[in-house]
Structure formats: C-alpha cells, structure tokens
mmCIF file of C-alpha atoms in Angstrom:
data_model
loop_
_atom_site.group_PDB
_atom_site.id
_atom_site.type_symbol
_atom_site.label_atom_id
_atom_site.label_comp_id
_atom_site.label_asym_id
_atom_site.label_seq_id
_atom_site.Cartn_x
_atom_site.Cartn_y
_atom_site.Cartn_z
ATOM 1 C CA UNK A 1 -3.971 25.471 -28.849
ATOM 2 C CA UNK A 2 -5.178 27.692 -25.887
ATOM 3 C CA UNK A 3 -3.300 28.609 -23.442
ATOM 4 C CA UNK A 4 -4.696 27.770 -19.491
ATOM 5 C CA UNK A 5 -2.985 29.882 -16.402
ATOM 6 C CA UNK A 6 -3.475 31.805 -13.079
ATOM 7 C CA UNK A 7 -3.331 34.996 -11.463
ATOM 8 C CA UNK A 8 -2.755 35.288 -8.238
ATOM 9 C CA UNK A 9 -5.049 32.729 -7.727
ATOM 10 C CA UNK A 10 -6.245 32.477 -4.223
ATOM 11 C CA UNK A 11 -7.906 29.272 -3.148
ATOM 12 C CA UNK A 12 -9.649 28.636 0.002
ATOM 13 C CA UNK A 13 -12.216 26.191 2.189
ATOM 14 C CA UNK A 14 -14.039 28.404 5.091
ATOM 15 C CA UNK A 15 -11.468 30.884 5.922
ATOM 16 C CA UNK A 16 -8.395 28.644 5.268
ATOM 17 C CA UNK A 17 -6.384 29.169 2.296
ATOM 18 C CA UNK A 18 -4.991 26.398 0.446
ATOM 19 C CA UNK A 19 -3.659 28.004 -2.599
ATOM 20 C CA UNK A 20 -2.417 31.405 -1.957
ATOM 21 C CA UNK A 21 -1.830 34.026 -4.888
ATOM 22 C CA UNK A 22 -0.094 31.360 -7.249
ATOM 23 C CA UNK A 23 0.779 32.538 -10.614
ATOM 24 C CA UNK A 24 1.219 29.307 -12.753
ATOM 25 C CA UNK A 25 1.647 28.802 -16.944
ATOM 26 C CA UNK A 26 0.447 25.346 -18.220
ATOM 27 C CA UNK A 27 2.552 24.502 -20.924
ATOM 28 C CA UNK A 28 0.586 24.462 -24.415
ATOM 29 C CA UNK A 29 0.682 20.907 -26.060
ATOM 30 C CA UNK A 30 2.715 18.969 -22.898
ATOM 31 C CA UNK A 31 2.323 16.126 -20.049
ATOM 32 C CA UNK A 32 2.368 18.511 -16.503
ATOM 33 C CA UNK A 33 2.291 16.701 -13.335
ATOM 34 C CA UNK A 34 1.204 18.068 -10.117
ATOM 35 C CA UNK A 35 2.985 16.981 -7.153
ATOM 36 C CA UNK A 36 3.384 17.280 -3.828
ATOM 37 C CA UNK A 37 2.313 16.102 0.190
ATOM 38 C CA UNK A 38 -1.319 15.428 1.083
ATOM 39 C CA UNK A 39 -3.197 17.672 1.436
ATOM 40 C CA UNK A 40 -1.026 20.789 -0.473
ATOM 41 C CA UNK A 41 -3.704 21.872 -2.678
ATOM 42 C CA UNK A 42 -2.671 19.721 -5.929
ATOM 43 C CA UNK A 43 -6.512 18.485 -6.515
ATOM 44 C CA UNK A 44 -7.952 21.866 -5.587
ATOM 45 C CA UNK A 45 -6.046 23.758 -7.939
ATOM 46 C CA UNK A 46 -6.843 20.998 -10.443
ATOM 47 C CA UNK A 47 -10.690 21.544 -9.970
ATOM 48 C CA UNK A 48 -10.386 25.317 -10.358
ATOM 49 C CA UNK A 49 -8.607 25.255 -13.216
ATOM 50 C CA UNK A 50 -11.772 23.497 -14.660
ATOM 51 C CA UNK A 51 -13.927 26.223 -13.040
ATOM 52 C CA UNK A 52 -15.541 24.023 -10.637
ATOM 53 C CA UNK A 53 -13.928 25.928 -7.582
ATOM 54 C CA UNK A 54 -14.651 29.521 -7.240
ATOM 55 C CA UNK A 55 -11.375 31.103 -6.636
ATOM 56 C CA UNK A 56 -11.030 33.689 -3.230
ATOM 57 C CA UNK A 57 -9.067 36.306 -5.254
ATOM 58 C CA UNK A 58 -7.278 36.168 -8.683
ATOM 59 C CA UNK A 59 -8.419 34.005 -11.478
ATOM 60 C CA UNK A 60 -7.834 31.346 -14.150
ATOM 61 C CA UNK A 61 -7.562 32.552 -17.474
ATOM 62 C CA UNK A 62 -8.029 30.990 -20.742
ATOM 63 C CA UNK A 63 -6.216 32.335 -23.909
ATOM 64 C CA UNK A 64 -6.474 35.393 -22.256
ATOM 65 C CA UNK A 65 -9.790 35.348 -20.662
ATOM 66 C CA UNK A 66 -11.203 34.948 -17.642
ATOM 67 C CA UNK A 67 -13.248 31.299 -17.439
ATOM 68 C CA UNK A 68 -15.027 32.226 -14.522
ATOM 69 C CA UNK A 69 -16.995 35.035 -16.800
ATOM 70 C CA UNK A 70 -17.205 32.137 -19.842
ATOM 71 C CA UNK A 71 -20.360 30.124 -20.095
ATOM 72 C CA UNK A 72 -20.663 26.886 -18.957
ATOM 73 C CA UNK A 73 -20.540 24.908 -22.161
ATOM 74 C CA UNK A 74 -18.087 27.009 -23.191
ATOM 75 C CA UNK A 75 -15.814 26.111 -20.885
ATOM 76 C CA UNK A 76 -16.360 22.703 -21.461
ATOM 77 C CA UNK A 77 -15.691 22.739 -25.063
ATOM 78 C CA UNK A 78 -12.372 23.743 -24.022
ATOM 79 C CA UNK A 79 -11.418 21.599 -20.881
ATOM 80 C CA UNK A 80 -12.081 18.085 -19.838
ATOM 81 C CA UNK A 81 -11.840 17.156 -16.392
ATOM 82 C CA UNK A 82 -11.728 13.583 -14.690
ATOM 83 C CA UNK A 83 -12.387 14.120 -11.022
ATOM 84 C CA UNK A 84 -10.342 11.490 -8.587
ATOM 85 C CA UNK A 85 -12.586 8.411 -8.046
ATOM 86 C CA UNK A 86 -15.857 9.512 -10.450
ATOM 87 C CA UNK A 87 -18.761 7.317 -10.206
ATOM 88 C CA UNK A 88 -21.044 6.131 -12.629
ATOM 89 C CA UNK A 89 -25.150 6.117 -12.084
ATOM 90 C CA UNK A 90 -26.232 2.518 -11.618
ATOM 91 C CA UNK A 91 -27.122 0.723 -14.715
ATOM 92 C CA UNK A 92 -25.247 2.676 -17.164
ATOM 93 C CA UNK A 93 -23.417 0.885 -20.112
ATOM 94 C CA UNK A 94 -19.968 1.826 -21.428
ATOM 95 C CA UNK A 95 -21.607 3.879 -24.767
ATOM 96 C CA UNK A 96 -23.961 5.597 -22.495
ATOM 97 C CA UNK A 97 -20.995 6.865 -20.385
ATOM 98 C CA UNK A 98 -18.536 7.955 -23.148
ATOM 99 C CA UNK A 99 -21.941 10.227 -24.558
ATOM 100 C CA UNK A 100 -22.096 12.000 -22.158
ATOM 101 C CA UNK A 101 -19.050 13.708 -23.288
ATOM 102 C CA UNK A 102 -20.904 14.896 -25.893
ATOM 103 C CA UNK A 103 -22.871 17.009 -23.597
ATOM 104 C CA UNK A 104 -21.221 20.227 -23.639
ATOM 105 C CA UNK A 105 -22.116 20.038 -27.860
ATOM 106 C CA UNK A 106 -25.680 19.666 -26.990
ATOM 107 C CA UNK A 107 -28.537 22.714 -27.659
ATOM 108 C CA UNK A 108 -32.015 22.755 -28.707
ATOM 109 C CA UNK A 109 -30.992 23.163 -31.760
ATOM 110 C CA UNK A 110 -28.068 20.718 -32.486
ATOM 111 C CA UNK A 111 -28.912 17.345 -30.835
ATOM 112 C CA UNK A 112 -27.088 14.124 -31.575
ATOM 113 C CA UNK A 113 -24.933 14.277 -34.724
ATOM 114 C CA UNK A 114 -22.669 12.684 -37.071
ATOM 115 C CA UNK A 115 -19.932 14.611 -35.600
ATOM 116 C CA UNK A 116 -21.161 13.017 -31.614
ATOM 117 C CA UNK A 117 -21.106 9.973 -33.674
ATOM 118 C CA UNK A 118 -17.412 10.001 -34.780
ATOM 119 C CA UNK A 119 -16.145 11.578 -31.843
ATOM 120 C CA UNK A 120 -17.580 8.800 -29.018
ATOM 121 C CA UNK A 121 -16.278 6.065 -31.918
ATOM 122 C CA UNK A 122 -12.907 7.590 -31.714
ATOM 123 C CA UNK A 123 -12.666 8.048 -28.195
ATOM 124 C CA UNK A 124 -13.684 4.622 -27.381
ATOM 125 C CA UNK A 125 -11.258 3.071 -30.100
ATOM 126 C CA UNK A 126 -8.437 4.716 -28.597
ATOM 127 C CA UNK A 127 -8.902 3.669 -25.231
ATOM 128 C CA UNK A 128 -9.301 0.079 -26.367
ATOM 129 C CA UNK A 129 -12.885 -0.040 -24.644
ATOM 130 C CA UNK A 130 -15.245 -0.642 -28.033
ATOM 131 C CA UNK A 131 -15.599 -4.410 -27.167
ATOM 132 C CA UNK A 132 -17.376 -3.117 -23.733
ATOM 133 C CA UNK A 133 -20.077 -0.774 -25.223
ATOM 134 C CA UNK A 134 -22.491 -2.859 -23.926
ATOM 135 C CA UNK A 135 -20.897 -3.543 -20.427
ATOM 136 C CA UNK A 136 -22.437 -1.938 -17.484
ATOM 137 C CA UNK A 137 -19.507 0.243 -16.289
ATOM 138 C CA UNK A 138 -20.002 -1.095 -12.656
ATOM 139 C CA UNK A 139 -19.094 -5.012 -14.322
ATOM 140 C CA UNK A 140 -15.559 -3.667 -15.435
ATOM 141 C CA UNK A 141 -12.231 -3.988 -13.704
ATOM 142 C CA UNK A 142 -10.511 -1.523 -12.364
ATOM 143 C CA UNK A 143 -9.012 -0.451 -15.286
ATOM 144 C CA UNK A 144 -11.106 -0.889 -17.528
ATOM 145 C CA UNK A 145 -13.333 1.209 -15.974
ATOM 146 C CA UNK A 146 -10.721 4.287 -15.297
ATOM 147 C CA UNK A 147 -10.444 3.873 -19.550
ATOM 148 C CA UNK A 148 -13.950 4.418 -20.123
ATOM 149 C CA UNK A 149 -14.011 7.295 -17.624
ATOM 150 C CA UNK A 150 -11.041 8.602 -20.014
ATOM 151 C CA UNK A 151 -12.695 8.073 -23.344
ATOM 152 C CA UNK A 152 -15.841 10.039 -21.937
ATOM 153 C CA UNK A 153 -13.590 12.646 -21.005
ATOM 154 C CA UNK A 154 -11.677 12.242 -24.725
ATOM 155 C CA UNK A 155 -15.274 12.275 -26.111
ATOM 156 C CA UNK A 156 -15.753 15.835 -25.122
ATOM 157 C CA UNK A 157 -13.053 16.986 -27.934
ATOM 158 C CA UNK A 158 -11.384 19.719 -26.038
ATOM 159 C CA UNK A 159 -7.617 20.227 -26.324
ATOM 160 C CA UNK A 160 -6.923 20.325 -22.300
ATOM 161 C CA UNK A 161 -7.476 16.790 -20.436
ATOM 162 C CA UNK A 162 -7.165 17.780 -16.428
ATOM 163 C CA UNK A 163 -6.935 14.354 -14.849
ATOM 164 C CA UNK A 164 -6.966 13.837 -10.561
ATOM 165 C CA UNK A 165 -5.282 10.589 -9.797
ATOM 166 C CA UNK A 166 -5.870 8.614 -13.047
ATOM 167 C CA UNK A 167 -4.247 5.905 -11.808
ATOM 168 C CA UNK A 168 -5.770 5.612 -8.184
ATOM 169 C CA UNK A 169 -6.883 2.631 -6.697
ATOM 170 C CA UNK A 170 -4.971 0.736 -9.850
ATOM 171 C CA UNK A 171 -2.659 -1.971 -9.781
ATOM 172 C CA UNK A 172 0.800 -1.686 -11.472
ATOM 173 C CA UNK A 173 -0.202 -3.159 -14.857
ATOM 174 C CA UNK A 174 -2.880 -0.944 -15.386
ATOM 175 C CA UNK A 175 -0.924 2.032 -13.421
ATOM 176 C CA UNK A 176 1.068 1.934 -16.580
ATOM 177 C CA UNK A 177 -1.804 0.865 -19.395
ATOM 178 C CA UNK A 178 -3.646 4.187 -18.157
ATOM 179 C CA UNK A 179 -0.218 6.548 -18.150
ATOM 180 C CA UNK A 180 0.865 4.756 -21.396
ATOM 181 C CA UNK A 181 -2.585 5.754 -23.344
ATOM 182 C CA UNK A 182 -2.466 9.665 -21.949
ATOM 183 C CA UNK A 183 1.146 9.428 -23.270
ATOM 184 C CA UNK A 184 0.149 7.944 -26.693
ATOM 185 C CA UNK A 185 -2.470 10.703 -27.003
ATOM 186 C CA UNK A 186 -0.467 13.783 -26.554
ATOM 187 C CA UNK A 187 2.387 12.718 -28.793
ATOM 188 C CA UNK A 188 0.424 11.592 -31.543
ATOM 189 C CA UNK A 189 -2.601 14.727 -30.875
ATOM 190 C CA UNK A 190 -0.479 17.153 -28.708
ATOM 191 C CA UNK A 191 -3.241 16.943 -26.377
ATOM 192 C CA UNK A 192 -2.583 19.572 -23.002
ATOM 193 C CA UNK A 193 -2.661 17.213 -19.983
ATOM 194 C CA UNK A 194 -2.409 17.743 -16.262
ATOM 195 C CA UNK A 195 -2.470 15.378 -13.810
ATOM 196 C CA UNK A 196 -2.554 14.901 -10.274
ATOM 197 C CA UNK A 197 0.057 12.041 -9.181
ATOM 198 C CA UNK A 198 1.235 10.870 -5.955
ATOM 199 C CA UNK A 199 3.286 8.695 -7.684
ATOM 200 C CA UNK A 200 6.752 10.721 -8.014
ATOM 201 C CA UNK A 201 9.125 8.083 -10.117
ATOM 202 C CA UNK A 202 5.844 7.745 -12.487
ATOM 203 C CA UNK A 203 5.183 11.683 -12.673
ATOM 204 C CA UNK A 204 9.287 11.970 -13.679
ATOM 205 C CA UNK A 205 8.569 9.214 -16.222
ATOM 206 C CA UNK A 206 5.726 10.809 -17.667
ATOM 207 C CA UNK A 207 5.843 14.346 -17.288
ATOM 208 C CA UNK A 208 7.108 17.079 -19.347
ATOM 209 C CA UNK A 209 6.612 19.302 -17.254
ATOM 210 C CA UNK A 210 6.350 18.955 -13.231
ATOM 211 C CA UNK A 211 4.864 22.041 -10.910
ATOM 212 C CA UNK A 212 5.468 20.914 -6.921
ATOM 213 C CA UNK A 213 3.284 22.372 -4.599
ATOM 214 C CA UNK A 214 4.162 23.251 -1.039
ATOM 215 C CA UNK A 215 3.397 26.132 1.016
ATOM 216 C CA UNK A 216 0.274 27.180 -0.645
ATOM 217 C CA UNK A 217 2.508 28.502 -3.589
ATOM 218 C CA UNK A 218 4.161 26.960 -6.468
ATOM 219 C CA UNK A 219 7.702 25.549 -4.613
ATOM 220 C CA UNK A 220 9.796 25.049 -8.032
ATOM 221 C CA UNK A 221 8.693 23.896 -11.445
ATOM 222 C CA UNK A 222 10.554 22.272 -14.728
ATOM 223 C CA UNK A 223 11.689 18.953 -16.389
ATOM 224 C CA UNK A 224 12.129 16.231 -13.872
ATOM 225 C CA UNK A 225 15.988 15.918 -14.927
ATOM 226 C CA UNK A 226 16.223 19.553 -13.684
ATOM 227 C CA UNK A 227 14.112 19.855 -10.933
ATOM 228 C CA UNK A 228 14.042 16.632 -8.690
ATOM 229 C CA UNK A 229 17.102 16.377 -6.380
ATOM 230 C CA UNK A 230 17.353 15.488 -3.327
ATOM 231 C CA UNK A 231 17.008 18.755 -1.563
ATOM 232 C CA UNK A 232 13.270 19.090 -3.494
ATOM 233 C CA UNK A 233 12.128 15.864 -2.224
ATOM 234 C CA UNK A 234 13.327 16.717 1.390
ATOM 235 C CA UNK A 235 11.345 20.436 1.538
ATOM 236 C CA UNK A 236 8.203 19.297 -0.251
ATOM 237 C CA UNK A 237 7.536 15.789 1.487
ATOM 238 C CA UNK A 238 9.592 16.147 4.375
ATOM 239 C CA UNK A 239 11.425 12.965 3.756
ATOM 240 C CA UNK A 240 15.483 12.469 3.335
ATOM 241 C CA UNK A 241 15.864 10.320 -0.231
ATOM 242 C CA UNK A 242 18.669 9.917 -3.192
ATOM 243 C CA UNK A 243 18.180 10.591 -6.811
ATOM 244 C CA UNK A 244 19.428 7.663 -9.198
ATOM 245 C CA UNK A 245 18.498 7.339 -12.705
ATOM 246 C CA UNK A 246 15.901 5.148 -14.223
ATOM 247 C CA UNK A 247 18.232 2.049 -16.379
ATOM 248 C CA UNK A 248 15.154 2.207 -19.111
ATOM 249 C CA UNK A 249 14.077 5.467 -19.679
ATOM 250 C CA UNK A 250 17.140 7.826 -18.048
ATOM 251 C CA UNK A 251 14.703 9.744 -15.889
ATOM 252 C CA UNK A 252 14.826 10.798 -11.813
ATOM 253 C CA UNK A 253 14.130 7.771 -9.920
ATOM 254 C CA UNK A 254 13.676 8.732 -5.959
ATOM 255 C CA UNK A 255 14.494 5.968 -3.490
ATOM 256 C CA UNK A 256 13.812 7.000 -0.192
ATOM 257 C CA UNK A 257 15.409 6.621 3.011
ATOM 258 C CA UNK A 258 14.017 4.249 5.836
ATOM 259 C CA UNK A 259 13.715 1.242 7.204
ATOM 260 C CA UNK A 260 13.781 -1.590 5.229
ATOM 261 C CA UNK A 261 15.433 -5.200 4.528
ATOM 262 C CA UNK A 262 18.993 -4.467 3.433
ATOM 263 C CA UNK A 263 20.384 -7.082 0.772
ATOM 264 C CA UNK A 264 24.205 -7.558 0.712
ATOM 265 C CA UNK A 265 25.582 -6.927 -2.561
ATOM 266 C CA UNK A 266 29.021 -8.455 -2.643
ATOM 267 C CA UNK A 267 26.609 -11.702 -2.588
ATOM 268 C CA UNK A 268 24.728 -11.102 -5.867
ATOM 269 C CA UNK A 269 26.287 -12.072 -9.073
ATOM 270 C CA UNK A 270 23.697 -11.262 -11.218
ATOM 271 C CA UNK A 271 21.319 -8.271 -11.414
ATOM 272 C CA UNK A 272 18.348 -8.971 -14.122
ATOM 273 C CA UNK A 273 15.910 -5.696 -15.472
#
C-alpha cells in the first residue's frame, strides 16, 4: 500500500502562506481526519496532496517519489480525490458519472474493458446506488448524490480516497450513511482515507488517526482518545469546551461552552440513549 507524505511543504495563495513547511505521514491502510478552524489550510493541503495545488516550496511524495514529477494518470491511478461540493454536467446519469472514474485507465490503446466493467459494478454496489444508474444525478437527494460522487471516486481503483467535506450540506441520517460506508470500506479493503471534517465528535468517531491544523503547521496529531482534551480544542478553535466520553462507542465527545438552555437535573428521572 503506498505510502503519501510531505516535506516541508509550503502552501500559498498570492504571497500569503497557508501551509508553511509542514512535514506530515499519512498513515498506510487508516481513517485520518483533518481538523481544525476555517480557513487553517485543511482543504488546501487536501488538494495538494492530490497534486492539484502546486506547492511554494517542499513537496508531496508518494512511496518515495515526488508526485509533482509523476504523470498525470499516474497519479490518478494512485489517489482519488472528492473535491467539497463537486458538480455534475447537466444531464448526466448515475453510470455515466461513476465511468468517469475509469478515466485515469483510459489510452489509445486500452479503451473500455472488462476490468472498467467490474470495477464501476463494484463501486456502485457498494455504495448502494445500482438501482439509480439511470437517474440523472441532479434528480437525487442529497445523499444519494454525495454516494454516487463516492462510487465514481471508488471506481477509479486507487488505494488512497482524499475526501473534502463528504458529509457537507447533509442531514444527520445521511451524515452517518456516508461516514458509515467510508468506514465499511477501509475495514473490509484497508482503503487509505483522508478527510476533511468540521465535524469534531464525528472525526473522533471515525478517525484513526486525527492531524489538527493551526498556525500554518501541523498543531498535534494521534488517536482521538490521546489527542483531544480540552486544552486542544481551546488553542485550535479558540473556544473553552469539556471532554466527556461517547456512552456508544467510548470515543472524545466535545461539548462546548456557551450560552444555551440549561435543564435541571435533579428533575429528570429518566435519561433514554
């Protein structure tokens, strides 16, 4: 499974840096989640990791090698990436989305195969989308639109899924349909995934691995049970919080402070999960 990182990996728009000499493992085969404030740099180190951002200074490095010398297809035989908010050309179905994964497996002398074939079927059976091959992907809900977008990227057969937001714009059902699937995937295909989530009980829940981002560097990284305390929350996102532990799944939960309708407990008898 290859192995994505950085080297003092410089990021910047105009003259503005936004990720500043960052030296950063992904772990091989794991769930990492990106966190951090708005506007740290999460997505933008996301998209260079996929080579769509030239980096200022330093580089991304793939098993060793630098991407940004790699060919395109290349590249994308290797890593998937699902932008925040993608957008499909009018009029496409579902099947003619999830091909287009294919597209990196493409040459004048290879066109569509049996291998394209079982790949897209695969894809679209694990996301549950195979009744809406025929669906225009504007006529879907919210999400199942977000799991077509997924089995397109699944489609493309690499063994690193880079994912901005996946669960953006969702409500809380499909919130957890979407994070649900990309955990299903990597334990049963040990699929690499990053994510971007602004979600911070979810990333604990879901993560393996979380990297928070402040200061243009890499703040502290680590399993959520070691790394999210109080004193995290407070220098990343500027807000004051407590840690308490999730009563289904024993992760960080962070319940912040503010204002807020106060219930008094001494007058409930029952609590119900």
């Amino acid at each position: 499974m290859p192995l994505l990182e950085t080297q003092a990996l410089t990021l910047s728009y105009g003259n503005s840096p936004i990720i500043d000499e960052l030296h950063l493992k992904i772990p091989q085969g794991e769930i990492t989640v990106f966190v951090g404030s708005n506007g740290c740099g999460k997505s933008t180190l996301l998209r260079s990791l996929a080579r769509l951002l030239k980096p200022q200074k330093g580089m991304v490095l793939l098993d060793g090698k630098a991407i940004a010398k790699s060919p395109t297809k290349e590249v994308a035989r290797n890593i998937a990436i699902l932008p925040q908010g993608p957008i499909a050309p009018e009029g496409l179905t579902v099947l003619q989305l999830v091909k287009q994964g294919r597209y990196p497996h493409q040459n004048w002398l290879q066109q569509w195969s049996e291998e394209d074939e079982r790949m897209v079927s695969q894809a679209m059976e694990a996301t549950q989308i195979k009744g809406f091959a025929d669906r225009l992907v504007d006529s879907l809900s919210g999400g199942q639109r977000q799991r077509a977008w997924i089995a397109m990227t699944l489609a493309q057969g690499t063994d690193i899924l880079l994912l901005d937001e996946p669960t953006t714009y969702l409500d809380m059902t499909h919130q957890i349909e979407i994070l649900d699937l990309l955990f299903e995937l990597n334990e049963k295909e040990q699929r690499t995934i990053v994510m971007v989530l602004h979600d911070l009980n979810l990333a604990a829940r879901y993560a393996h691995h979380m990297v928070a981002i402040h200061n243009k560097k890499v703040h502290i990284q680590g399993k959520p049970e070691d790394i999210i305390t109080g004193e995290m929350v407070q220098a990343v996102f500027g807000m004051k919080c407590e840690i308490s532990t999730d009563p289904l799944f024993g992760t960080p939960v962070c319940i912040p402070h503010g204002k807020g309708r106060r219930i008094d407990y001494a007058e409930r008898t029952t609590v119900v999960f």
